[in-house]
PDB file of C-alpha atoms and ligand atoms in Angstrom:
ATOM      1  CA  UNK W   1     -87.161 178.798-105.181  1.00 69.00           C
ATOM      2  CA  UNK W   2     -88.538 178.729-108.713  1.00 82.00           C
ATOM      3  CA  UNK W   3     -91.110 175.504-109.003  1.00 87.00           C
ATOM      4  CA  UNK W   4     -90.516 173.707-111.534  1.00 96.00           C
ATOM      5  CA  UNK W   5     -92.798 169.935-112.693  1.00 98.00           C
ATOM      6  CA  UNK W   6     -90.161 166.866-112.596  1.00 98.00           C
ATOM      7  CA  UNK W   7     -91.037 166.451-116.377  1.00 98.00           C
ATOM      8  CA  UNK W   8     -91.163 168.738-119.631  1.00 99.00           C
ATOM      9  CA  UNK W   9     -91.922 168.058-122.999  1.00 99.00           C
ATOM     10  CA  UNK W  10     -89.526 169.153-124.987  1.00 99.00           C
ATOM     11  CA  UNK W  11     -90.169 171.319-128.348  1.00 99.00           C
ATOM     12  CA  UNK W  12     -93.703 169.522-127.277  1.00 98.00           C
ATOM     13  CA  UNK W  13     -93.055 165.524-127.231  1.00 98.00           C
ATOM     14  CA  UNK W  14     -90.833 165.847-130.054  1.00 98.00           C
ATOM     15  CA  UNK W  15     -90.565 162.023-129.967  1.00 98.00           C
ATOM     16  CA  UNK W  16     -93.859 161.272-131.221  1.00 98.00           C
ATOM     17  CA  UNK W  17     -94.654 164.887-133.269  1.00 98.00           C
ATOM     18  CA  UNK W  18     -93.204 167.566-135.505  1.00 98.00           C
ATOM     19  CA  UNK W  19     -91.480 169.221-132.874  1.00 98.00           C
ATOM     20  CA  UNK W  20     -92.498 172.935-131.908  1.00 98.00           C
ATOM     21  CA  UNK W  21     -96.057 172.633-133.250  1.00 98.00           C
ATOM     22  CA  UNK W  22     -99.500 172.711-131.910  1.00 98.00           C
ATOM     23  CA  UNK W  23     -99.480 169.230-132.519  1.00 98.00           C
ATOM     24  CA  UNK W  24     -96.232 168.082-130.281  1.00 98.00           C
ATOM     25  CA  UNK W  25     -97.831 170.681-127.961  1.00 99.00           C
ATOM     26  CA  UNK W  26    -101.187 168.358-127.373  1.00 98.00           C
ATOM     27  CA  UNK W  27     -99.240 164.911-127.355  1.00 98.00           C
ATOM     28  CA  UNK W  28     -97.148 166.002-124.998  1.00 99.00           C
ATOM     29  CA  UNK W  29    -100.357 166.837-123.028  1.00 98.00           C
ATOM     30  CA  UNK W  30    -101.757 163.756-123.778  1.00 98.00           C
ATOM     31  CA  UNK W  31     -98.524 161.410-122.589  1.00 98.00           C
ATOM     32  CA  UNK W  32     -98.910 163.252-119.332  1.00 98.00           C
ATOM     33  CA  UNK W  33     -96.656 166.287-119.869  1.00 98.00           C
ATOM     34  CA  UNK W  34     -98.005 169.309-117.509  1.00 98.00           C
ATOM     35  CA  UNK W  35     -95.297 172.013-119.494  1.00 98.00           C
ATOM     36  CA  UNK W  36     -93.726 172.211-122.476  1.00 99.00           C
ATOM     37  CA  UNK W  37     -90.119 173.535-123.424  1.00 99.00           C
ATOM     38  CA  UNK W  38     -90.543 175.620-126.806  1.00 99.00           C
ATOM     39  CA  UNK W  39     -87.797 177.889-129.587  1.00 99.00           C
ATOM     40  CA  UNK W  40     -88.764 181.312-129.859  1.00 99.00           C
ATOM     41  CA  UNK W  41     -87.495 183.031-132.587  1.00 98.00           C
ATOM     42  CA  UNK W  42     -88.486 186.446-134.764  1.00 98.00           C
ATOM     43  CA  UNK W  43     -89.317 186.322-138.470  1.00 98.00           C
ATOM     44  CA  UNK W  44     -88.044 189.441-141.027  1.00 98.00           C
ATOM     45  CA  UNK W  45     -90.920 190.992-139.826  1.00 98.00           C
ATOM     46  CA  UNK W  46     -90.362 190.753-136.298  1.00 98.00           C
ATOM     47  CA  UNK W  47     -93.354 187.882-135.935  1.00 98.00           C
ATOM     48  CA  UNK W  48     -92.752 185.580-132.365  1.00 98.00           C
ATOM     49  CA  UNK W  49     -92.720 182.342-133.788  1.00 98.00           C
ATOM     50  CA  UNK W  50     -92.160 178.481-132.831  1.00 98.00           C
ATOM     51  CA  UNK W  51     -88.808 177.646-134.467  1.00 98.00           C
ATOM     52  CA  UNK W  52     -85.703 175.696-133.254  1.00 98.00           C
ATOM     53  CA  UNK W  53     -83.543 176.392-136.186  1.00 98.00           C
ATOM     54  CA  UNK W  54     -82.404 179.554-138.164  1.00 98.00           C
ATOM     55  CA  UNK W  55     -83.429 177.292-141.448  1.00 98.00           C
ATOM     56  CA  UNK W  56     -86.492 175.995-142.396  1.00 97.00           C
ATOM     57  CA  UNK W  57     -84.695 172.696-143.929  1.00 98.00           C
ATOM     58  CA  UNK W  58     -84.437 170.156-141.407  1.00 98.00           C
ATOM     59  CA  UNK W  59     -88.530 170.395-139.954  1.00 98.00           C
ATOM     60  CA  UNK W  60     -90.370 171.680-143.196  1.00 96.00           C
ATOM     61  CA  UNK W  61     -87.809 170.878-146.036  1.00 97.00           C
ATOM     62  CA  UNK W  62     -88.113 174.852-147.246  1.00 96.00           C
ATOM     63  CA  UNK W  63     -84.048 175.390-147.715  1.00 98.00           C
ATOM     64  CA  UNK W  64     -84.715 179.195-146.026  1.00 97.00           C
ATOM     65  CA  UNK W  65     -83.615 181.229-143.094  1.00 98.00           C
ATOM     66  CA  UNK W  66     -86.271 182.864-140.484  1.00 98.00           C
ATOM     67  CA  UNK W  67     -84.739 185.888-140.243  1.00 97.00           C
ATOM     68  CA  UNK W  68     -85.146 186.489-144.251  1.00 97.00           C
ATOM     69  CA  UNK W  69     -88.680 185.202-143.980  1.00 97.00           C
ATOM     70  CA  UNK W  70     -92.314 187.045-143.450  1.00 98.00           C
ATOM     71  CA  UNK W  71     -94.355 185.728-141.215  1.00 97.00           C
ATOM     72  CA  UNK W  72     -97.067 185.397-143.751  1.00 97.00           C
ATOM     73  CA  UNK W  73     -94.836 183.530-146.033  1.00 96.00           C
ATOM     74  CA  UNK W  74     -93.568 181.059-143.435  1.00 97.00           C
ATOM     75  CA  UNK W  75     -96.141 177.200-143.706  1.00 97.00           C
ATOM     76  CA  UNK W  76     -98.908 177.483-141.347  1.00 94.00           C
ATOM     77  CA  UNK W  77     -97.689 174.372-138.955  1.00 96.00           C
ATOM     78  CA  UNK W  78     -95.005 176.853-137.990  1.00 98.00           C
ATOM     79  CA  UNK W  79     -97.114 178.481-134.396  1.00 98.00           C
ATOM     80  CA  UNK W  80     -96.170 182.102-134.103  1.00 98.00           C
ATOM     81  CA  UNK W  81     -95.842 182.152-130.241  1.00 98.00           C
ATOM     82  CA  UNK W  82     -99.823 183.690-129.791  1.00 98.00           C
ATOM     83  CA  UNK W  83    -100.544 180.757-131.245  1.00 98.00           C
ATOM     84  CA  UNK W  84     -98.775 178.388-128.944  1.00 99.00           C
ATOM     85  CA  UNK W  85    -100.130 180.693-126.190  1.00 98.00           C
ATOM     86  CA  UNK W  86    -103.534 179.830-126.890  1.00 98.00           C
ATOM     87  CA  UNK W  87    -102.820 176.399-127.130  1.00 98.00           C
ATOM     88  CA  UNK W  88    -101.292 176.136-123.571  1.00 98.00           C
ATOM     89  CA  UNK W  89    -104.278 178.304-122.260  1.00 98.00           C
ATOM     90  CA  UNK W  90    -106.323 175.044-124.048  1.00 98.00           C
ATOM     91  CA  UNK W  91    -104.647 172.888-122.528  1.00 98.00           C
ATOM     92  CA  UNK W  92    -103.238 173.874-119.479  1.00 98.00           C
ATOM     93  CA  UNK W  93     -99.608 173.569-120.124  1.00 98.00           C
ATOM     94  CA  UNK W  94     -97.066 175.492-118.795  1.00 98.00           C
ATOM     95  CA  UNK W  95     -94.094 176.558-120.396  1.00 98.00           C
ATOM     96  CA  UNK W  96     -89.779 177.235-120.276  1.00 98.00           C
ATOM     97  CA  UNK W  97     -89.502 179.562-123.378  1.00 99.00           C
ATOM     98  CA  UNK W  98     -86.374 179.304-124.730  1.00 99.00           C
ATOM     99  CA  UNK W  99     -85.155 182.124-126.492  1.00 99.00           C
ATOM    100  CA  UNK W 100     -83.462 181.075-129.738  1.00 98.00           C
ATOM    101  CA  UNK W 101     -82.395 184.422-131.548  1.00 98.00           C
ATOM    102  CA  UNK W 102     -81.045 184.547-134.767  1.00 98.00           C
ATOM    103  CA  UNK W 103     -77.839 186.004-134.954  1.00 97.00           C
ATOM    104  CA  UNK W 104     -77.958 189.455-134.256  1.00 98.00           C
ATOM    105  CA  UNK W 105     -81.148 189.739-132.861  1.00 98.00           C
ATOM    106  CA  UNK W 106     -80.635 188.401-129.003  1.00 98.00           C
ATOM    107  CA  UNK W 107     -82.039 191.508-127.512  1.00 98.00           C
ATOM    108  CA  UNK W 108     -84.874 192.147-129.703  1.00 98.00           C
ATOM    109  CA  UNK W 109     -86.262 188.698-129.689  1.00 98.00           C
ATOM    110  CA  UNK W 110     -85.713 188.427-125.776  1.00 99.00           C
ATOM    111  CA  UNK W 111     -88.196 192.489-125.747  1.00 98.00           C
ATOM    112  CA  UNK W 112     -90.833 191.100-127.937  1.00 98.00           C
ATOM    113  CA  UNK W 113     -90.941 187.505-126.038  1.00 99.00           C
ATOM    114  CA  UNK W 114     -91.202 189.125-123.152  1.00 98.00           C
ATOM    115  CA  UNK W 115     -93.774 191.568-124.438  1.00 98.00           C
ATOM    116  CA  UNK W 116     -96.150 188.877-125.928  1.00 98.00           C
ATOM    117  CA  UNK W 117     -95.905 187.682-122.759  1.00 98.00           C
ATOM    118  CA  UNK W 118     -96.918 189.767-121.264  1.00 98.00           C
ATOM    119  CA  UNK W 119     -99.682 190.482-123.310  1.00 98.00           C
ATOM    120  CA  UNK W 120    -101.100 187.286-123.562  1.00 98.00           C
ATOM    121  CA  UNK W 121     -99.764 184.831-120.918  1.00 98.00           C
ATOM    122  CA  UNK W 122    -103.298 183.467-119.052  1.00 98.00           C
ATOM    123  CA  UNK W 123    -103.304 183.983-115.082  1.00 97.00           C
ATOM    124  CA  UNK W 124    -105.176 180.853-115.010  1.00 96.00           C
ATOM    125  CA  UNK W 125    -101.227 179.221-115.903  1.00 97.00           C
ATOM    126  CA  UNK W 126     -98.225 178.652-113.991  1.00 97.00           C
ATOM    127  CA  UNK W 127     -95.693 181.474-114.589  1.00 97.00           C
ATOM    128  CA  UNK W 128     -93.541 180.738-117.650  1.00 98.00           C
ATOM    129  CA  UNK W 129     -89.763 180.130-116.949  1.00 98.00           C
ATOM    130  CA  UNK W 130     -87.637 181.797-119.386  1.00 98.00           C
ATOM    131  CA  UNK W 131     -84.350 180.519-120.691  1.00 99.00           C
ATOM    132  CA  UNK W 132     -81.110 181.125-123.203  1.00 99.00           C
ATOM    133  CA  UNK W 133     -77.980 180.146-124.001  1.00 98.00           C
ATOM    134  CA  UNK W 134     -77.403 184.043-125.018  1.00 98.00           C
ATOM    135  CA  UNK W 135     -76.602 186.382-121.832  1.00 98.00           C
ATOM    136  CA  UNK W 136     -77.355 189.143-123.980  1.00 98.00           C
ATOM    137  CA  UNK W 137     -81.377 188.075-124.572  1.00 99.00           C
ATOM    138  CA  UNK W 138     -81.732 187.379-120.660  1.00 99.00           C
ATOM    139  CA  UNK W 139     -80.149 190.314-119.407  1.00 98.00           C
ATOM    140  CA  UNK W 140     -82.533 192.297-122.135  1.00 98.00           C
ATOM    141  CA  UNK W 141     -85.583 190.082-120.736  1.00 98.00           C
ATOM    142  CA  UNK W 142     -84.913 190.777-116.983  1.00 98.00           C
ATOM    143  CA  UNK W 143     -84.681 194.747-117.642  1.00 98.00           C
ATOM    144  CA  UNK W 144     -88.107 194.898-119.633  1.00 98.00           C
ATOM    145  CA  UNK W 145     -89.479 192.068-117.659  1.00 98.00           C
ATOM    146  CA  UNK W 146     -87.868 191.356-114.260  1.00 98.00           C
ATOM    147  CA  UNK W 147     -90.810 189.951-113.262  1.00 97.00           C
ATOM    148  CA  UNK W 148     -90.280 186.363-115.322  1.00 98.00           C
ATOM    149  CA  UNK W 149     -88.171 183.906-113.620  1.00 98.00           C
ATOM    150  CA  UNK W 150     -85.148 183.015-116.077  1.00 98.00           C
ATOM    151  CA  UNK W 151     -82.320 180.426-116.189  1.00 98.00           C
ATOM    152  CA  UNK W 152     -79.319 180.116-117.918  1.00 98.00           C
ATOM    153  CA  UNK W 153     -78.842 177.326-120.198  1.00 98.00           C
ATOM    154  CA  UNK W 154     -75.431 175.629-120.330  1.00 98.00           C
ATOM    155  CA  UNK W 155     -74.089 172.957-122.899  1.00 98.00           C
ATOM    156  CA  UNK W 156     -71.672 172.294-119.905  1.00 98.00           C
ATOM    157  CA  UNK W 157     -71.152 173.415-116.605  1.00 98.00           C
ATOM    158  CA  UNK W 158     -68.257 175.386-116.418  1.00 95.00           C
ATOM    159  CA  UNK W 159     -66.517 176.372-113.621  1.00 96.00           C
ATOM    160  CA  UNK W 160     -67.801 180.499-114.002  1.00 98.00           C
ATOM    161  CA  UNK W 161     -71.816 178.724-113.883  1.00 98.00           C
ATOM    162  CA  UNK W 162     -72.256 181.164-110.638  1.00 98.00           C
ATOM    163  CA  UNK W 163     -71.083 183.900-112.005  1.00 98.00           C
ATOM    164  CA  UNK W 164     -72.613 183.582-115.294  1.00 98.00           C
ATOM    165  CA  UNK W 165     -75.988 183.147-112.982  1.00 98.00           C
ATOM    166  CA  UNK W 166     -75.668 185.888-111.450  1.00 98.00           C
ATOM    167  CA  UNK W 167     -74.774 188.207-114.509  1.00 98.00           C
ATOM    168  CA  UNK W 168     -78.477 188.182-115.745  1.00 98.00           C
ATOM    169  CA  UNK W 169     -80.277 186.986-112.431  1.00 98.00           C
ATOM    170  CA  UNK W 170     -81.224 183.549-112.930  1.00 98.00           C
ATOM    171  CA  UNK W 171     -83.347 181.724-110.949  1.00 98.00           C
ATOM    172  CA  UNK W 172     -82.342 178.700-112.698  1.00 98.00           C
ATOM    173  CA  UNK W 173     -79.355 176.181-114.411  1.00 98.00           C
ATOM    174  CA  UNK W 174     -80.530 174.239-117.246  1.00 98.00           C
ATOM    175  CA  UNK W 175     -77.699 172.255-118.867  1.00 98.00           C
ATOM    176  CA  UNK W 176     -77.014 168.570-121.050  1.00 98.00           C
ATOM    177  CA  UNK W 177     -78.122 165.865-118.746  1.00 98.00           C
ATOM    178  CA  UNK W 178     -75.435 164.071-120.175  1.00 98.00           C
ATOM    179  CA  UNK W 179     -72.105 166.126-119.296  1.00 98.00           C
ATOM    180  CA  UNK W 180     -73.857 166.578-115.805  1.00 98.00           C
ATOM    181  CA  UNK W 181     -71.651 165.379-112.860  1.00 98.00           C
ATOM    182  CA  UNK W 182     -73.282 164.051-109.346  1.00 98.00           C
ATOM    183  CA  UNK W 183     -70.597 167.150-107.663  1.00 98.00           C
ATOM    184  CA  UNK W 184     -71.796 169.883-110.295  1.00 98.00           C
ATOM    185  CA  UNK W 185     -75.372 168.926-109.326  1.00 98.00           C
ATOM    186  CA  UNK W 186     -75.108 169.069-105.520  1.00 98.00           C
ATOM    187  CA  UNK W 187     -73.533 172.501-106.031  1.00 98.00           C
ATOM    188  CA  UNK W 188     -76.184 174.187-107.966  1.00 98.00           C
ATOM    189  CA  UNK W 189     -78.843 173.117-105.751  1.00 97.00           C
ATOM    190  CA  UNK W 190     -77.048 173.993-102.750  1.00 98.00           C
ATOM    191  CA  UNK W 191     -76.686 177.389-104.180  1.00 98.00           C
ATOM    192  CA  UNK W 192     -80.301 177.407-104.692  1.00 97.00           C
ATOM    193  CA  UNK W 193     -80.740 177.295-107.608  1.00 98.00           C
ATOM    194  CA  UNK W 194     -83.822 175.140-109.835  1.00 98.00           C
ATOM    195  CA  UNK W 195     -81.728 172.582-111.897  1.00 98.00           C
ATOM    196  CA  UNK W 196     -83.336 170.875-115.596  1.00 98.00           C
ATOM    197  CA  UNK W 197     -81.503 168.898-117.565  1.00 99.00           C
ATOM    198  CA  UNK W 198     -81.942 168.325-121.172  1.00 98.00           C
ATOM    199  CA  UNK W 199     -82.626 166.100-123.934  1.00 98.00           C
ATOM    200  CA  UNK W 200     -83.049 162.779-121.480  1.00 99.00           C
ATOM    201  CA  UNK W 201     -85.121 160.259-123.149  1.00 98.00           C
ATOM    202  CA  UNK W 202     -84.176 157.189-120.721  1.00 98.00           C
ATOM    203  CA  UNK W 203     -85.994 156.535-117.957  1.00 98.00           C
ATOM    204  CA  UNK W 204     -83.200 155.135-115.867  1.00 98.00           C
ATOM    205  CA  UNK W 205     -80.623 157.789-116.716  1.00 98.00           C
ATOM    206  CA  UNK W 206     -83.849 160.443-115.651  1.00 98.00           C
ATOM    207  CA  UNK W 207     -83.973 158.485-112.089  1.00 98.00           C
ATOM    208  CA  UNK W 208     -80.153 158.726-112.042  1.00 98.00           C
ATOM    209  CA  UNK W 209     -80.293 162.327-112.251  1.00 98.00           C
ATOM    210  CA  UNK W 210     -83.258 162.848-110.156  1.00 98.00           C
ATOM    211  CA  UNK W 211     -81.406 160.989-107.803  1.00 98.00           C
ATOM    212  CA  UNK W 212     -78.586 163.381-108.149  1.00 98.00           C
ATOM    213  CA  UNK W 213     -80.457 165.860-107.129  1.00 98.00           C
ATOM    214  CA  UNK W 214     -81.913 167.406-110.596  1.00 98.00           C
ATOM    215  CA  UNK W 215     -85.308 169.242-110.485  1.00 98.00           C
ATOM    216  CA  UNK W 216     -86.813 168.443-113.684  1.00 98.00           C
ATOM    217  CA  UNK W 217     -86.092 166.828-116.818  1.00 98.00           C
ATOM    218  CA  UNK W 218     -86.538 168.043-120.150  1.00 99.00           C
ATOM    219  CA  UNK W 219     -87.441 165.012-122.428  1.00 99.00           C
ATOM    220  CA  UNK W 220     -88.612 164.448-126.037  1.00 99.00           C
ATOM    221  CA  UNK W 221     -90.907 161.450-124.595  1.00 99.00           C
ATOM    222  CA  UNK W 222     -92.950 162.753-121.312  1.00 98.00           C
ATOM    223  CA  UNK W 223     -94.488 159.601-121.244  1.00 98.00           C
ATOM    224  CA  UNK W 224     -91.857 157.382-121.149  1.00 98.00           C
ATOM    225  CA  UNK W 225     -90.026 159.477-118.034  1.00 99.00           C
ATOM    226  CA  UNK W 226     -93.560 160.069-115.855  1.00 98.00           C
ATOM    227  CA  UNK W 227     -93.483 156.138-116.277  1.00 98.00           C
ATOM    228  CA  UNK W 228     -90.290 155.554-115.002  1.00 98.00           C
ATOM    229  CA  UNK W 229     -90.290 158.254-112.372  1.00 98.00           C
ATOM    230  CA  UNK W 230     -93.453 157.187-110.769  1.00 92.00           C
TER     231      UNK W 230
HETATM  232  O1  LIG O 301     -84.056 174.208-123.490  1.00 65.93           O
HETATM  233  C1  LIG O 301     -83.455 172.954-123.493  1.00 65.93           C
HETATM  234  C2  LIG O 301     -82.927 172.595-124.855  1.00 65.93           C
HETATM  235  O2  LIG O 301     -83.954 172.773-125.788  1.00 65.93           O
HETATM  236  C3  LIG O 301     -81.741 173.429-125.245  1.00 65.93           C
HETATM  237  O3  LIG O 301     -81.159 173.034-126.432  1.00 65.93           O
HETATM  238  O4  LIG O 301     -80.824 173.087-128.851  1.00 65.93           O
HETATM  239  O5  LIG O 301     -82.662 171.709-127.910  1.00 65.93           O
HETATM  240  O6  LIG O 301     -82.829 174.185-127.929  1.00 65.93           O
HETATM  241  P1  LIG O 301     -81.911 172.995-127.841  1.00 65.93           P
HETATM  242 MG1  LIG O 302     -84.747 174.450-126.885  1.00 65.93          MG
END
């Protein structure tokens, strides 16, 4: 069974920093966090980088798309994922890598991810735990890279979550903490499967799902869940 910490940062502690950055990276650190959940996503140029949206708008106020952008023209707070590498190595973080593709590009961002990974991922960290919401970038991740656990992420569980599992060999169910149901949760675990729920910043509704059987929580505010689940 895939081991996975009760708590991850997501996009860094996206609470308290701009999310996705070397900065949210070392807060989350900081409030406790021992991984991180981070966007991958390819520039024009076919650059890894740290992004959560195809736009540029919402986190740097630059009204462009990734996918028509260099790397070398993107701002610098943007990591390219080397960059966030290093900065886990630094800090001994861990890491579920989502990957975000732009449209179009599910199976070549899910080849190079898995490829920088490859090539840079320090021994001295836990194994990273990929995930996406596209079947089409984990099935292209587990056949150049079988080796890296994976999960499927799920806005909801549906009633094909097995099958859709089991299409591109996940290890793992990550889904919205808040559509989760106590009878959805005891299911995936007794199929064996690692269960994380995302975004939960509230540490009672994270001891609700703990006690439901969740394995970790994917949260904005690391601190504020360690607190409450300790
Ligand atoms: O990986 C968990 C969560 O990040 C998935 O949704 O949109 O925040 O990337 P999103
Ligand atoms: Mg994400």
């Amino acid at each position: 069974m895939l081991q996975l910490p009760k708590v991850i940062g997501h996009r860094g502690a996206a609470a308290y920093a701009p999310e996705n950055t070397l900065a949210s990276f070392r807060e989350a650190r900081r409030r406790g966090a021992t991984w991180v959940e981070i966007d991958v996503k390819l520039t024009r140029d076919g650059i890894p980088i740290v992004m959560h949206d195809p736009s540029l708008k919402r986190t740097m106020g630059i009204d462009r798309l990734v996918a028509e952008m260099l790397r070398v023209d993107l701002p610098k707070d943007v990591p390219t994922f080397e960059e966030a590498i290093a900065c886990f190595a630094e800090l001994g973080l861990g890491c579920n890598v989502e990957i975000k593709p732009c449209e179009g590009r599910e199976v070549e961002t899910a080849r190079v991810a898995v490829e920088t990974l490859r090539r840079c991922w320090p021994a001295s960290l836990p194994p990273p735990l990929l995930s996406s919401f596209k079947a089409a970038s984990l099935v292209a991740a587990r056949e150049a890279a079988p080796e890296f656990a994976r999960a499927i992420l799920l806005g909801r569980i549906e009633k094909n979550w097995r099958a859709r599992a089991e299409e591109v060999g996940a290890v793992g169910v990550n889904t919205n903490g808040a559509k989760l149901t106590a009878p959805q949760a005891v299911d995936i675990r007794k199929a064996g499967y690692a269960l994380s729920v995302y975004t939960i910043d509230d540490g009672a509704v994270a001891k609700a799902l703990i006690g439901m059987g969740v394995d970790c929580i994917i949260t904005d505010a690391p601190d504020v869940i360690l607190a409450a689940l300790n």
